[in-house]
PDB file of C-alpha atoms in Angstrom:
ATOM      1  CA  MET A 292      -2.309 -24.303 -30.760  1.00  0.00           C
ATOM      2  CA  THR A 293      -2.769 -20.335 -32.880  1.00  0.00           C
ATOM      3  CA  GLY A 294      -0.777 -17.947 -33.149  1.00  0.00           C
ATOM      4  CA  THR A 295      -2.905 -15.863 -31.339  1.00  0.00           C
ATOM      5  CA  ALA A 296      -3.353 -17.910 -28.438  1.00  0.00           C
ATOM      6  CA  ARG A 297       0.418 -18.560 -28.026  1.00  0.00           C
ATOM      7  CA  THR A 298       1.052 -14.952 -27.608  1.00  0.00           C
ATOM      8  CA  ALA A 299      -1.574 -14.455 -24.930  1.00  0.00           C
ATOM      9  CA  ALA A 300      -0.115 -17.704 -22.854  1.00  0.00           C
ATOM     10  CA  ALA A 301       3.579 -15.978 -23.707  1.00  0.00           C
ATOM     11  CA  ALA A 302       1.962 -12.649 -22.243  1.00  0.00           C
ATOM     12  CA  ALA A 303      -0.125 -13.855 -19.359  1.00  0.00           C
ATOM     13  CA  PRO A 304       3.784 -14.913 -17.371  1.00  0.00           C
ATOM     14  CA  ARG A 305       5.040 -11.622 -18.423  1.00  0.00           C
ATOM     15  CA  SER A 306       1.879  -9.799 -16.596  1.00  0.00           C
ATOM     16  CA  VAL A 307       2.837 -11.582 -13.735  1.00  0.00           C
ATOM     17  CA  VAL A 308       6.372 -10.710 -13.524  1.00  0.00           C
ATOM     18  CA  THR A 309       6.033  -7.089 -14.555  1.00  0.00           C
ATOM     19  CA  GLY A 310       3.071  -6.926 -11.707  1.00  0.00           C
ATOM     20  CA  ALA A 311       5.467  -8.900  -9.148  1.00  0.00           C
ATOM     21  CA  ALA A 312       8.175  -6.400 -10.035  1.00  0.00           C
ATOM     22  CA  MET A 313       6.204  -3.033  -9.923  1.00  0.00           C
ATOM     23  CA  LEU A 314       4.609  -4.164  -6.348  1.00  0.00           C
ATOM     24  CA  THR A 315       8.174  -5.085  -4.897  1.00  0.00           C
ATOM     25  CA  GLY A 316       9.301  -1.442  -5.827  1.00  0.00           C
ATOM     26  CA  SER A 317       5.911  -0.302  -4.367  1.00  0.00           C
ATOM     27  CA  GLY A 318       6.601  -1.822  -0.628  1.00  0.00           C
ATOM     28  CA  LEU A 319       9.971  -1.216  -0.725  1.00  0.00           C
ATOM     29  CA  SER A 320       9.399   2.560  -1.489  1.00  0.00           C
ATOM     30  CA  ASN A 321       6.125   2.606   1.375  1.00  0.00           C
ATOM     31  CA  GLN A 322       7.859   1.194   3.853  1.00  0.00           C
ATOM     32  CA  LEU A 323      11.273   3.254   3.954  1.00  0.00           C
ATOM     33  CA  GLY A 324       9.142   5.956   3.489  1.00  0.00           C
ATOM     34  CA  ALA A 325       7.388   5.078   6.792  1.00  0.00           C
ATOM     35  CA  ALA A 326      10.547   4.431   8.834  1.00  0.00           C
ATOM     36  CA  LEU A 327      11.783   8.402   7.285  1.00  0.00           C
ATOM     37  CA  GLY A 328       8.163   9.786   8.296  1.00  0.00           C
ATOM     38  CA  ALA A 329       8.368   8.070  12.235  1.00  0.00           C
ATOM     39  CA  LEU A 330      11.487   9.711  12.238  1.00  0.00           C
ATOM     40  CA  ALA A 331       9.714  13.749  12.878  1.00  0.00           C
ATOM     41  CA  PHE A 332       6.879  11.986  15.087  1.00  0.00           C
ATOM     42  CA  GLY A 333       8.263  14.018  17.818  1.00  0.00           C
ATOM     43  CA  PRO A 334       8.538  17.575  15.923  1.00  0.00           C
ATOM     44  CA  LEU A 335       5.367  17.025  13.883  1.00  0.00           C
ATOM     45  CA  GLY A 336       3.149  14.458  15.912  1.00  0.00           C
ATOM     46  CA  THR A 337       1.485  11.741  13.657  1.00  0.00           C
ATOM     47  CA  SER A 338      -1.007  13.610  12.247  1.00  0.00           C
ATOM     48  CA  GLY A 339       1.722  16.219  11.226  1.00  0.00           C
ATOM     49  CA  VAL A 340       3.465  13.782   8.970  1.00  0.00           C
ATOM     50  CA  VAL A 341       0.625  12.310   7.591  1.00  0.00           C
ATOM     51  CA  ALA A 342      -0.423  15.769   6.649  1.00  0.00           C
ATOM     52  CA  ILE A 343       2.408  16.942   4.857  1.00  0.00           C
ATOM     53  CA  ARG A 344       2.507  13.637   3.349  1.00  0.00           C
ATOM     54  CA  GLN A 345      -1.044  14.338   1.726  1.00  0.00           C
ATOM     55  CA  LEU A 346      -0.182  17.636   0.761  1.00  0.00           C
ATOM     56  CA  VAL A 347       3.159  17.054  -1.230  1.00  0.00           C
ATOM     57  CA  SER A 348       1.445  14.029  -3.053  1.00  0.00           C
ATOM     58  CA  ALA A 349      -0.948  16.269  -4.000  1.00  0.00           C
ATOM     59  CA  ALA A 350       1.402  18.648  -5.030  1.00  0.00           C
ATOM     60  CA  ILE A 351       3.055  16.237  -7.383  1.00  0.00           C
ATOM     61  CA  LEU A 352       0.857  13.880  -8.307  1.00  0.00           C
ATOM     62  CA  LEU A 353      -1.732  17.007  -9.388  1.00  0.00           C
ATOM     63  CA  PRO A 354       0.481  18.727 -12.207  1.00  0.00           C
ATOM     64  CA  VAL A 355       1.469  15.182 -13.438  1.00  0.00           C
ATOM     65  CA  ALA A 356      -1.754  13.385 -13.406  1.00  0.00           C
ATOM     66  CA  ARG A 357      -3.839  16.731 -14.573  1.00  0.00           C
ATOM     67  CA  PRO A 358      -7.310  15.013 -13.980  1.00  0.00           C
ATOM     68  CA  ARG A 359     -10.181  16.469 -15.877  1.00  0.00           C
ATOM     69  CA  LEU A 360     -12.199  16.944 -12.720  1.00  0.00           C
ATOM     70  CA  ARG A 361     -15.020  19.152 -14.624  1.00  0.00           C
ATOM     71  CA  SER A 362     -15.649  16.573 -16.983  1.00  0.00           C
ATOM     72  CA  PHE A 363     -15.822  13.786 -13.905  1.00  0.00           C
ATOM     73  CA  THR A 364     -19.106  11.620 -14.303  1.00  0.00           C
ATOM     74  CA  TRP A 365     -20.524  10.782 -10.742  1.00  0.00           C
ATOM     75  CA  ALA A 366     -19.270   7.433 -11.273  1.00  0.00           C
ATOM     76  CA  GLN A 367     -15.422   8.445 -11.569  1.00  0.00           C
ATOM     77  CA  TRP A 368     -16.285  11.067  -8.669  1.00  0.00           C
ATOM     78  CA  TRP A 369     -17.704   8.742  -5.882  1.00  0.00           C
ATOM     79  CA  PRO A 370     -15.599   6.048  -5.547  1.00  0.00           C
ATOM     80  CA  ALA A 371     -12.129   8.878  -5.910  1.00  0.00           C
ATOM     81  CA  LEU A 372     -13.408  11.208  -3.404  1.00  0.00           C
ATOM     82  CA  LEU A 373     -13.836   7.475  -0.961  1.00  0.00           C
ATOM     83  CA  LEU A 374     -10.325   6.834  -2.182  1.00  0.00           C
ATOM     84  CA  GLY A 375      -9.305  10.141  -0.543  1.00  0.00           C
ATOM     85  CA  VAL A 376     -11.145   9.312   2.647  1.00  0.00           C
ATOM     86  CA  VAL A 377      -9.601   5.693   2.868  1.00  0.00           C
ATOM     87  CA  LEU A 378      -6.241   7.513   1.962  1.00  0.00           C
ATOM     88  CA  ALA A 379      -6.299  10.067   4.739  1.00  0.00           C
ATOM     89  CA  THR A 380      -7.880   7.669   7.611  1.00  0.00           C
ATOM     90  CA  MET A 381      -5.138   4.859   6.424  1.00  0.00           C
ATOM     91  CA  ASN A 382      -2.492   7.141   7.158  1.00  0.00           C
ATOM     92  CA  LEU A 383      -3.341   8.191  10.415  1.00  0.00           C
ATOM     93  CA  SER A 384      -4.062   5.066  11.959  1.00  0.00           C
ATOM     94  CA  LEU A 385      -0.933   3.777  10.400  1.00  0.00           C
ATOM     95  CA  TYR A 386       1.239   5.989  11.938  1.00  0.00           C
ATOM     96  CA  GLY A 387      -0.315   6.030  15.087  1.00  0.00           C
ATOM     97  CA  ALA A 388       0.036   2.475  15.300  1.00  0.00           C
ATOM     98  CA  VAL A 389       3.497   2.746  14.188  1.00  0.00           C
ATOM     99  CA  ASP A 390       4.014   5.344  17.207  1.00  0.00           C
ATOM    100  CA  ARG A 391       3.013   2.678  19.625  1.00  0.00           C
ATOM    101  CA  ILE A 392       3.628  -0.915  18.116  1.00  0.00           C
ATOM    102  CA  GLY A 393       6.154   0.476  15.849  1.00  0.00           C
ATOM    103  CA  LEU A 394       6.693  -0.085  12.008  1.00  0.00           C
ATOM    104  CA  GLY A 395       6.868  -3.952  11.413  1.00  0.00           C
ATOM    105  CA  LEU A 396       3.662  -4.857  13.931  1.00  0.00           C
ATOM    106  CA  ALA A 397       2.266  -1.885  12.324  1.00  0.00           C
ATOM    107  CA  VAL A 398       2.722  -3.039   8.781  1.00  0.00           C
ATOM    108  CA  THR A 399       2.213  -6.602   9.698  1.00  0.00           C
ATOM    109  CA  LEU A 400      -1.460  -5.700  11.404  1.00  0.00           C
ATOM    110  CA  GLU A 401      -2.472  -2.978   8.458  1.00  0.00           C
ATOM    111  CA  PHE A 402      -1.496  -6.287   5.879  1.00  0.00           C
ATOM    112  CA  LEU A 403      -4.221  -7.937   7.421  1.00  0.00           C
ATOM    113  CA  GLY A 404      -6.322  -6.229   5.401  1.00  0.00           C
ATOM    114  CA  PRO A 405      -5.404  -7.684   1.512  1.00  0.00           C
ATOM    115  CA  LEU A 406      -4.747 -10.863   3.123  1.00  0.00           C
ATOM    116  CA  ALA A 407      -9.045 -10.328   3.600  1.00  0.00           C
ATOM    117  CA  VAL A 408      -8.686  -9.428   0.048  1.00  0.00           C
ATOM    118  CA  ALA A 409      -7.337 -12.555  -1.483  1.00  0.00           C
ATOM    119  CA  LEU A 410      -9.553 -15.054   1.220  1.00  0.00           C
ATOM    120  CA  CYS A 411     -12.998 -13.043  -0.322  1.00  0.00           C
ATOM    121  CA  ALA A 412     -11.269 -13.484  -3.611  1.00  0.00           C
ATOM    122  CA  SER A 413     -10.392 -17.147  -3.451  1.00  0.00           C
ATOM    123  CA  ARG A 414     -11.795 -19.863  -5.914  1.00  0.00           C
ATOM    124  CA  THR A 415      -9.727 -22.834  -4.865  1.00  0.00           C
ATOM    125  CA  ARG A 416      -8.491 -25.049  -1.545  1.00  0.00           C
ATOM    126  CA  ALA A 417      -4.590 -24.065  -2.794  1.00  0.00           C
ATOM    127  CA  ASP A 418      -5.408 -20.291  -2.676  1.00  0.00           C
ATOM    128  CA  LEU A 419      -7.346 -20.739   0.752  1.00  0.00           C
ATOM    129  CA  LEU A 420      -4.007 -22.519   1.866  1.00  0.00           C
ATOM    130  CA  LEU A 421      -2.177 -19.590   1.020  1.00  0.00           C
ATOM    131  CA  ALA A 422      -4.037 -17.279   2.459  1.00  0.00           C
ATOM    132  CA  ALA A 423      -3.605 -19.269   5.366  1.00  0.00           C
ATOM    133  CA  GLY A 424      -0.352 -19.571   5.509  1.00  0.00           C
ATOM    134  CA  ALA A 425       0.229 -16.062   5.279  1.00  0.00           C
ATOM    135  CA  ALA A 426      -1.813 -15.871   8.160  1.00  0.00           C
ATOM    136  CA  VAL A 427       0.140 -17.833  10.179  1.00  0.00           C
ATOM    137  CA  GLY A 428       2.759 -15.589   8.974  1.00  0.00           C
ATOM    138  CA  VAL A 429       1.447 -12.537  10.939  1.00  0.00           C
ATOM    139  CA  TYR A 430       0.903 -14.511  13.742  1.00  0.00           C
ATOM    140  CA  VAL A 431       3.597 -15.586  14.398  1.00  0.00           C
ATOM    141  CA  LEU A 432       5.256 -11.997  14.172  1.00  0.00           C
ATOM    142  CA  LEU A 433       2.853 -10.561  16.498  1.00  0.00           C
ATOM    143  CA  LEU A 434       2.000 -13.697  19.083  1.00  0.00           C
ATOM    144  CA  PRO A 435       0.000 -11.305  20.997  1.00  0.00           C
ATOM    145  CA  ASP A 436      -0.260 -11.638  25.168  1.00  0.00           C
ATOM    146  CA  ALA A 437      -1.462  -9.828  28.073  1.00  0.00           C
ATOM    147  CA  SER A 438       0.888  -6.691  27.778  1.00  0.00           C
ATOM    148  CA  SER A 439       0.564  -6.140  23.979  1.00  0.00           C
ATOM    149  CA  ASP A 440      -0.897  -2.414  23.306  1.00  0.00           C
ATOM    150  CA  VAL A 441      -4.707  -2.979  22.380  1.00  0.00           C
ATOM    151  CA  LEU A 442      -5.076   0.693  21.130  1.00  0.00           C
ATOM    152  CA  GLY A 443      -1.896   0.307  18.767  1.00  0.00           C
ATOM    153  CA  TYR A 444      -3.388  -2.975  17.816  1.00  0.00           C
ATOM    154  CA  ALA A 445      -6.524  -1.104  17.243  1.00  0.00           C
ATOM    155  CA  LEU A 446      -5.152   1.078  15.006  1.00  0.00           C
ATOM    156  CA  GLY A 447      -3.514  -1.549  12.739  1.00  0.00           C
ATOM    157  CA  LEU A 448      -6.882  -2.709  12.162  1.00  0.00           C
ATOM    158  CA  LEU A 449      -8.194   0.282  11.135  1.00  0.00           C
ATOM    159  CA  ALA A 450      -5.563   0.694   8.608  1.00  0.00           C
ATOM    160  CA  ALA A 451      -5.703  -3.259   7.766  1.00  0.00           C
ATOM    161  CA  CYS A 452      -9.656  -2.340   6.961  1.00  0.00           C
ATOM    162  CA  CYS A 453      -8.758   1.131   4.673  1.00  0.00           C
ATOM    163  CA  TRP A 454      -6.098  -0.593   3.002  1.00  0.00           C
ATOM    164  CA  ALA A 455      -8.371  -3.457   1.957  1.00  0.00           C
ATOM    165  CA  SER A 456     -10.694  -0.637   0.586  1.00  0.00           C
ATOM    166  CA  TYR A 457      -8.116   0.905  -0.746  1.00  0.00           C
ATOM    167  CA  ILE A 458      -7.314  -2.330  -3.231  1.00  0.00           C
ATOM    168  CA  LEU A 459     -10.720  -2.273  -4.515  1.00  0.00           C
ATOM    169  CA  LEU A 460     -11.580   0.911  -5.113  1.00  0.00           C
ATOM    170  CA  ASN A 461      -8.116   1.398  -7.150  1.00  0.00           C
ATOM    171  CA  ARG A 462      -8.849  -1.509  -9.322  1.00  0.00           C
ATOM    172  CA  MET A 463     -12.423   0.000  -9.685  1.00  0.00           C
ATOM    173  CA  LEU A 464     -10.912   3.758 -10.639  1.00  0.00           C
ATOM    174  CA  GLY A 465      -8.510   1.812 -12.980  1.00  0.00           C
ATOM    175  CA  GLY A 466     -10.985   1.095 -15.269  1.00  0.00           C
ATOM    176  CA  ARG A 467     -12.506   4.141 -14.873  1.00  0.00           C
ATOM    177  CA  LEU A 468      -9.993   6.567 -14.822  1.00  0.00           C
ATOM    178  CA  SER A 469      -6.779   6.829 -17.142  1.00  0.00           C
ATOM    179  CA  GLY A 470      -3.079   7.321 -15.893  1.00  0.00           C
ATOM    180  CA  LEU A 471      -2.871   8.471 -12.814  1.00  0.00           C
ATOM    181  CA  GLN A 472      -6.196  10.328 -12.909  1.00  0.00           C
ATOM    182  CA  ALA A 473      -6.927   8.254  -9.982  1.00  0.00           C
ATOM    183  CA  PRO A 474      -4.599   8.247  -6.958  1.00  0.00           C
ATOM    184  CA  ALA A 475      -3.620  12.009  -7.767  1.00  0.00           C
ATOM    185  CA  THR A 476      -7.716  12.747  -7.349  1.00  0.00           C
ATOM    186  CA  ALA A 477      -7.293  11.073  -4.127  1.00  0.00           C
ATOM    187  CA  THR A 478      -4.840  12.401  -2.569  1.00  0.00           C
ATOM    188  CA  LEU A 479      -6.197  16.331  -3.512  1.00  0.00           C
ATOM    189  CA  VAL A 480      -9.029  14.683  -1.284  1.00  0.00           C
ATOM    190  CA  SER A 481      -7.252  13.503   1.423  1.00  0.00           C
ATOM    191  CA  SER A 482      -5.299  16.812   1.678  1.00  0.00           C
ATOM    192  CA  LEU A 483      -7.972  18.949   2.033  1.00  0.00           C
ATOM    193  CA  LEU A 484      -9.371  16.676   4.755  1.00  0.00           C
ATOM    194  CA  THR A 485      -5.866  16.910   6.885  1.00  0.00           C
ATOM    195  CA  LEU A 486      -5.134  20.689   5.844  1.00  0.00           C
ATOM    196  CA  PRO A 487      -6.541  21.727   9.157  1.00  0.00           C
ATOM    197  CA  ILE A 488      -3.421  20.150  10.287  1.00  0.00           C
ATOM    198  CA  THR A 489      -0.916  21.513   8.254  1.00  0.00           C
ATOM    199  CA  VAL A 490      -2.236  25.128   9.170  1.00  0.00           C
ATOM    200  CA  GLN A 491      -2.081  24.090  13.065  1.00  0.00           C
ATOM    201  CA  LEU A 492       1.479  23.397  12.085  1.00  0.00           C
ATOM    202  CA  ILE A 493       2.095  26.281  10.154  1.00  0.00           C
ATOM    203  CA  ALA A 494       0.626  28.375  13.148  1.00  0.00           C
ATOM    204  CA  GLU A 495       3.047  27.058  15.562  1.00  0.00           C
ATOM    205  CA  GLY A 496       5.716  27.725  13.470  1.00  0.00           C
ATOM    206  CA  ARG A 497       7.027  23.902  13.667  1.00  0.00           C
ATOM    207  CA  LEU A 498       7.133  22.957   9.817  1.00  0.00           C
ATOM    208  CA  LEU A 499      10.986  24.026  10.054  1.00  0.00           C
ATOM    209  CA  GLY A 500      14.149  21.824   9.294  1.00  0.00           C
ATOM    210  CA  TRP A 501      14.656  18.163   9.086  1.00  0.00           C
ATOM    211  CA  PRO A 502      11.195  17.231  10.149  1.00  0.00           C
ATOM    212  CA  LEU A 503       9.337  18.823   7.416  1.00  0.00           C
ATOM    213  CA  LEU A 504      12.253  17.636   5.024  1.00  0.00           C
ATOM    214  CA  LEU A 505      11.830  13.832   6.119  1.00  0.00           C
ATOM    215  CA  ALA A 506       7.792  14.194   6.310  1.00  0.00           C
ATOM    216  CA  ALA A 507       7.750  15.905   2.379  1.00  0.00           C
ATOM    217  CA  LEU A 508      10.333  12.873   1.609  1.00  0.00           C
ATOM    218  CA  SER A 509       7.648  10.643   3.127  1.00  0.00           C
ATOM    219  CA  GLY A 510       5.489  11.864   1.033  1.00  0.00           C
ATOM    220  CA  VAL A 511       7.231  11.074  -1.667  1.00  0.00           C
ATOM    221  CA  LEU A 512       8.325   7.287  -1.134  1.00  0.00           C
ATOM    222  CA  CYS A 513       4.917   6.330   0.396  1.00  0.00           C
ATOM    223  CA  SER A 514       2.182   8.065  -1.373  1.00  0.00           C
ATOM    224  CA  VAL A 515       3.435   9.192  -4.875  1.00  0.00           C
ATOM    225  CA  ILE A 516       5.159   6.371  -5.495  1.00  0.00           C
ATOM    226  CA  PRO A 517       3.388   3.166  -4.237  1.00  0.00           C
ATOM    227  CA  TYR A 518       0.137   5.041  -5.367  1.00  0.00           C
ATOM    228  CA  SER A 519       0.998   5.011  -8.634  1.00  0.00           C
ATOM    229  CA  ILE A 520       2.727   2.058  -9.210  1.00  0.00           C
ATOM    230  CA  ASP A 521      -0.129   0.162  -7.621  1.00  0.00           C
ATOM    231  CA  VAL A 522      -2.726   1.717 -10.131  1.00  0.00           C
ATOM    232  CA  ILE A 523      -0.839   0.953 -12.610  1.00  0.00           C
ATOM    233  CA  ALA A 524      -0.037  -3.220 -11.562  1.00  0.00           C
ATOM    234  CA  LEU A 525      -3.488  -3.508 -10.899  1.00  0.00           C
ATOM    235  CA  ARG A 526      -4.074  -3.174 -14.542  1.00  0.00           C
ATOM    236  CA  TRP A 527      -1.372  -6.307 -14.826  1.00  0.00           C
ATOM    237  CA  VAL A 528      -2.377  -8.566 -11.961  1.00  0.00           C
ATOM    238  CA  THR A 529      -5.676  -9.873 -10.679  1.00  0.00           C
ATOM    239  CA  THR A 530      -6.872  -8.642  -7.496  1.00  0.00           C
ATOM    240  CA  ARG A 531      -6.290 -11.550  -5.163  1.00  0.00           C
ATOM    241  CA  PHE A 532      -2.325 -11.968  -6.498  1.00  0.00           C
ATOM    242  CA  PHE A 533      -1.731  -8.019  -5.738  1.00  0.00           C
ATOM    243  CA  GLY A 534      -3.558  -9.262  -2.073  1.00  0.00           C
ATOM    244  CA  VAL A 535      -1.178 -12.111  -1.541  1.00  0.00           C
ATOM    245  CA  PHE A 536       2.036 -10.562  -2.757  1.00  0.00           C
ATOM    246  CA  MET A 537       1.766  -7.954  -0.602  1.00  0.00           C
ATOM    247  CA  SER A 538       1.996  -9.838   2.377  1.00  0.00           C
ATOM    248  CA  ILE A 539       5.878  -9.203   1.751  1.00  0.00           C
ATOM    249  CA  ASN A 540       5.721  -5.388   3.033  1.00  0.00           C
ATOM    250  CA  PRO A 541       5.972  -6.514   6.563  1.00  0.00           C
ATOM    251  CA  MET A 542       9.018  -8.137   5.860  1.00  0.00           C
ATOM    252  CA  PHE A 543      10.386  -5.008   4.880  1.00  0.00           C
ATOM    253  CA  ALA A 544       8.740  -2.762   7.246  1.00  0.00           C
ATOM    254  CA  ALA A 545      10.864  -4.648   9.403  1.00  0.00           C
ATOM    255  CA  LEU A 546      13.962  -4.300   7.367  1.00  0.00           C
ATOM    256  CA  ALA A 547      13.527  -0.294   7.433  1.00  0.00           C
ATOM    257  CA  GLY A 548      12.692  -0.507  10.852  1.00  0.00           C
ATOM    258  CA  VAL A 549      15.983  -2.187  11.516  1.00  0.00           C
ATOM    259  CA  VAL A 550      18.230   0.070   9.578  1.00  0.00           C
ATOM    260  CA  VAL A 551      16.481   3.094  10.026  1.00  0.00           C
ATOM    261  CA  LEU A 552      15.046   3.278  13.632  1.00  0.00           C
ATOM    262  CA  GLY A 553      16.910   1.076  15.071  1.00  0.00           C
ATOM    263  CA  GLN A 554      14.110  -1.818  15.752  1.00  0.00           C
ATOM    264  CA  VAL A 555      15.525  -5.148  15.391  1.00  0.00           C
ATOM    265  CA  PRO A 556      12.843  -8.073  15.244  1.00  0.00           C
ATOM    266  CA  ALA A 557      12.966 -10.819  17.797  1.00  0.00           C
ATOM    267  CA  ALA A 558      13.547 -14.730  16.952  1.00  0.00           C
ATOM    268  CA  HIS A 559      10.306 -14.997  16.305  1.00  0.00           C
ATOM    269  CA  GLU A 560       9.111 -12.139  14.034  1.00  0.00           C
ATOM    270  CA  TRP A 561      11.949 -12.944  11.460  1.00  0.00           C
ATOM    271  CA  ILE A 562      10.288 -16.698  11.547  1.00  0.00           C
ATOM    272  CA  GLY A 563       6.780 -15.086  10.456  1.00  0.00           C
ATOM    273  CA  MET A 564       8.565 -12.968   8.045  1.00  0.00           C
ATOM    274  CA  ALA A 565      10.194 -16.252   6.598  1.00  0.00           C
ATOM    275  CA  ILE A 566       6.564 -17.921   6.908  1.00  0.00           C
ATOM    276  CA  ILE A 567       5.350 -14.822   4.221  1.00  0.00           C
ATOM    277  CA  VAL A 568       7.909 -14.680   2.197  1.00  0.00           C
ATOM    278  CA  ALA A 569       7.277 -18.140   1.101  1.00  0.00           C
ATOM    279  CA  VAL A 570       3.901 -17.488   1.010  1.00  0.00           C
ATOM    280  CA  ASN A 571       4.700 -14.943  -1.440  1.00  0.00           C
ATOM    281  CA  ALA A 572       7.463 -17.354  -3.389  1.00  0.00           C
ATOM    282  CA  VAL A 573       4.389 -20.206  -3.660  1.00  0.00           C
ATOM    283  CA  ALA A 574       2.064 -17.618  -4.921  1.00  0.00           C
ATOM    284  CA  VAL A 575       4.205 -16.218  -7.672  1.00  0.00           C
ATOM    285  CA  SER A 576       5.173 -19.446  -8.675  1.00  0.00           C
ATOM    286  CA  ARG A 577       1.491 -20.863  -9.269  1.00  0.00           C
ATOM    287  CA  SER A 578       0.671 -17.853 -11.097  1.00  0.00           C
ATOM    288  CA  LEU A 579       3.689 -18.014 -13.858  1.00  0.00           C
ATOM    289  CA  ARG A 580       2.540 -22.044 -13.925  1.00  0.00           C
ATOM    290  CA  GLY A 581      -1.041 -20.656 -15.551  1.00  0.00           C
ATOM    291  CA  SER A 582      -2.654 -17.346 -16.801  1.00  0.00           C
ATOM    292  CA  ARG A 583      -5.694 -17.827 -14.963  1.00  0.00           C
ATOM    293  CA  VAL A 584      -3.840 -15.468 -11.648  1.00  0.00           C
ATOM    294  CA  ALA A 585      -2.395 -13.104 -14.352  1.00  0.00           C
ATOM    295  CA  ARG A 586      -4.046 -11.266 -17.131  1.00  0.00           C
ATOM    296  CA  THR A 587      -2.849  -8.553 -20.202  1.00  0.00           C
ATOM    297  CA  PRO A 588      -3.108  -5.223 -19.675  1.00  0.00           C
ATOM    298  CA  PRO A 589      -6.162  -3.831 -21.838  1.00  0.00           C
ATOM    299  CA  ASP A 590      -5.741  -2.213 -24.917  1.00  0.00           C
ATOM    300  CA  GLY A 591      -3.948   0.867 -25.026  1.00  0.00           C
ATOM    301  CA  VAL A 592      -2.695   0.465 -21.878  1.00  0.00           C
ATOM    302  CA  THR A 593       1.398   0.330 -20.952  1.00  0.00           C
ATOM    303  CA  PRO A 594       3.318   0.296 -18.020  1.00  0.00           C
ATOM    304  CA  SER A 595       5.378   2.867 -16.918  1.00  0.00           C
ATOM    305  CA  SER A 596       7.503   3.566 -14.225  1.00  0.00           C
ATOM    306  CA  ALA A 597       5.998   6.694 -11.504  1.00  0.00           C
TER     307      ALA A 597
END
């Protein structure tokens, strides 16, 4: 093996570890922020919390990323605009689901989006088995019955479709826009789409005190940090690895629900989470044993914390 080949072989596992660490931090931040945002549902409503989240995200990311909007080509604009629509829809539908069926179940349903990405991108039988294992964990978590909240589940599934689109669009934009220009532009679009909700809250005098603080903090934890981390992490790992690894989010959501919202999962929900975590462990270990799943970052790209 040549020196170049040995270097590339060593870099591949490191890229997986780096990407996995980034995605873990992204998931923890996202679910803690979602739980804090849920505390403000009463005074602001779910759409109000989402509107403030998007506004805060844009206010922070735009000065940092400073996207050169005037120099964007159409090939850069259309996925960025679409990502903004996806972000607004994903957040509105997810928080609607959280309000109806709880944080853990809502995020579990949302995870079906990344799971679908993993299934569609699979190339081997082992990959399909991993995705199927994650699906079993999701089912055990839900155990739907006649008393299930159909609208809440539907909102969760809509969020799942949006999350799948988010993964694919972020992957596309990672190669077309440098740095944090993609998430900054997308949050600008999503904040404009939800601006009428913000204006209504101001007119009604509801943007005051702790609800505003919680919604703003949720914007940082749920939007600024995860979006920034994800767009960088997707340069270190494949879309398929991203989709499978993100199955750890239901566990983070359930833990955040326990600590912040007092939503204690039932026994079957803990079992489902254990299955999902096991799938993640196998997926990561397989990636570390072979460089096919991981890829080194492109020239000139170095990971940085958001």
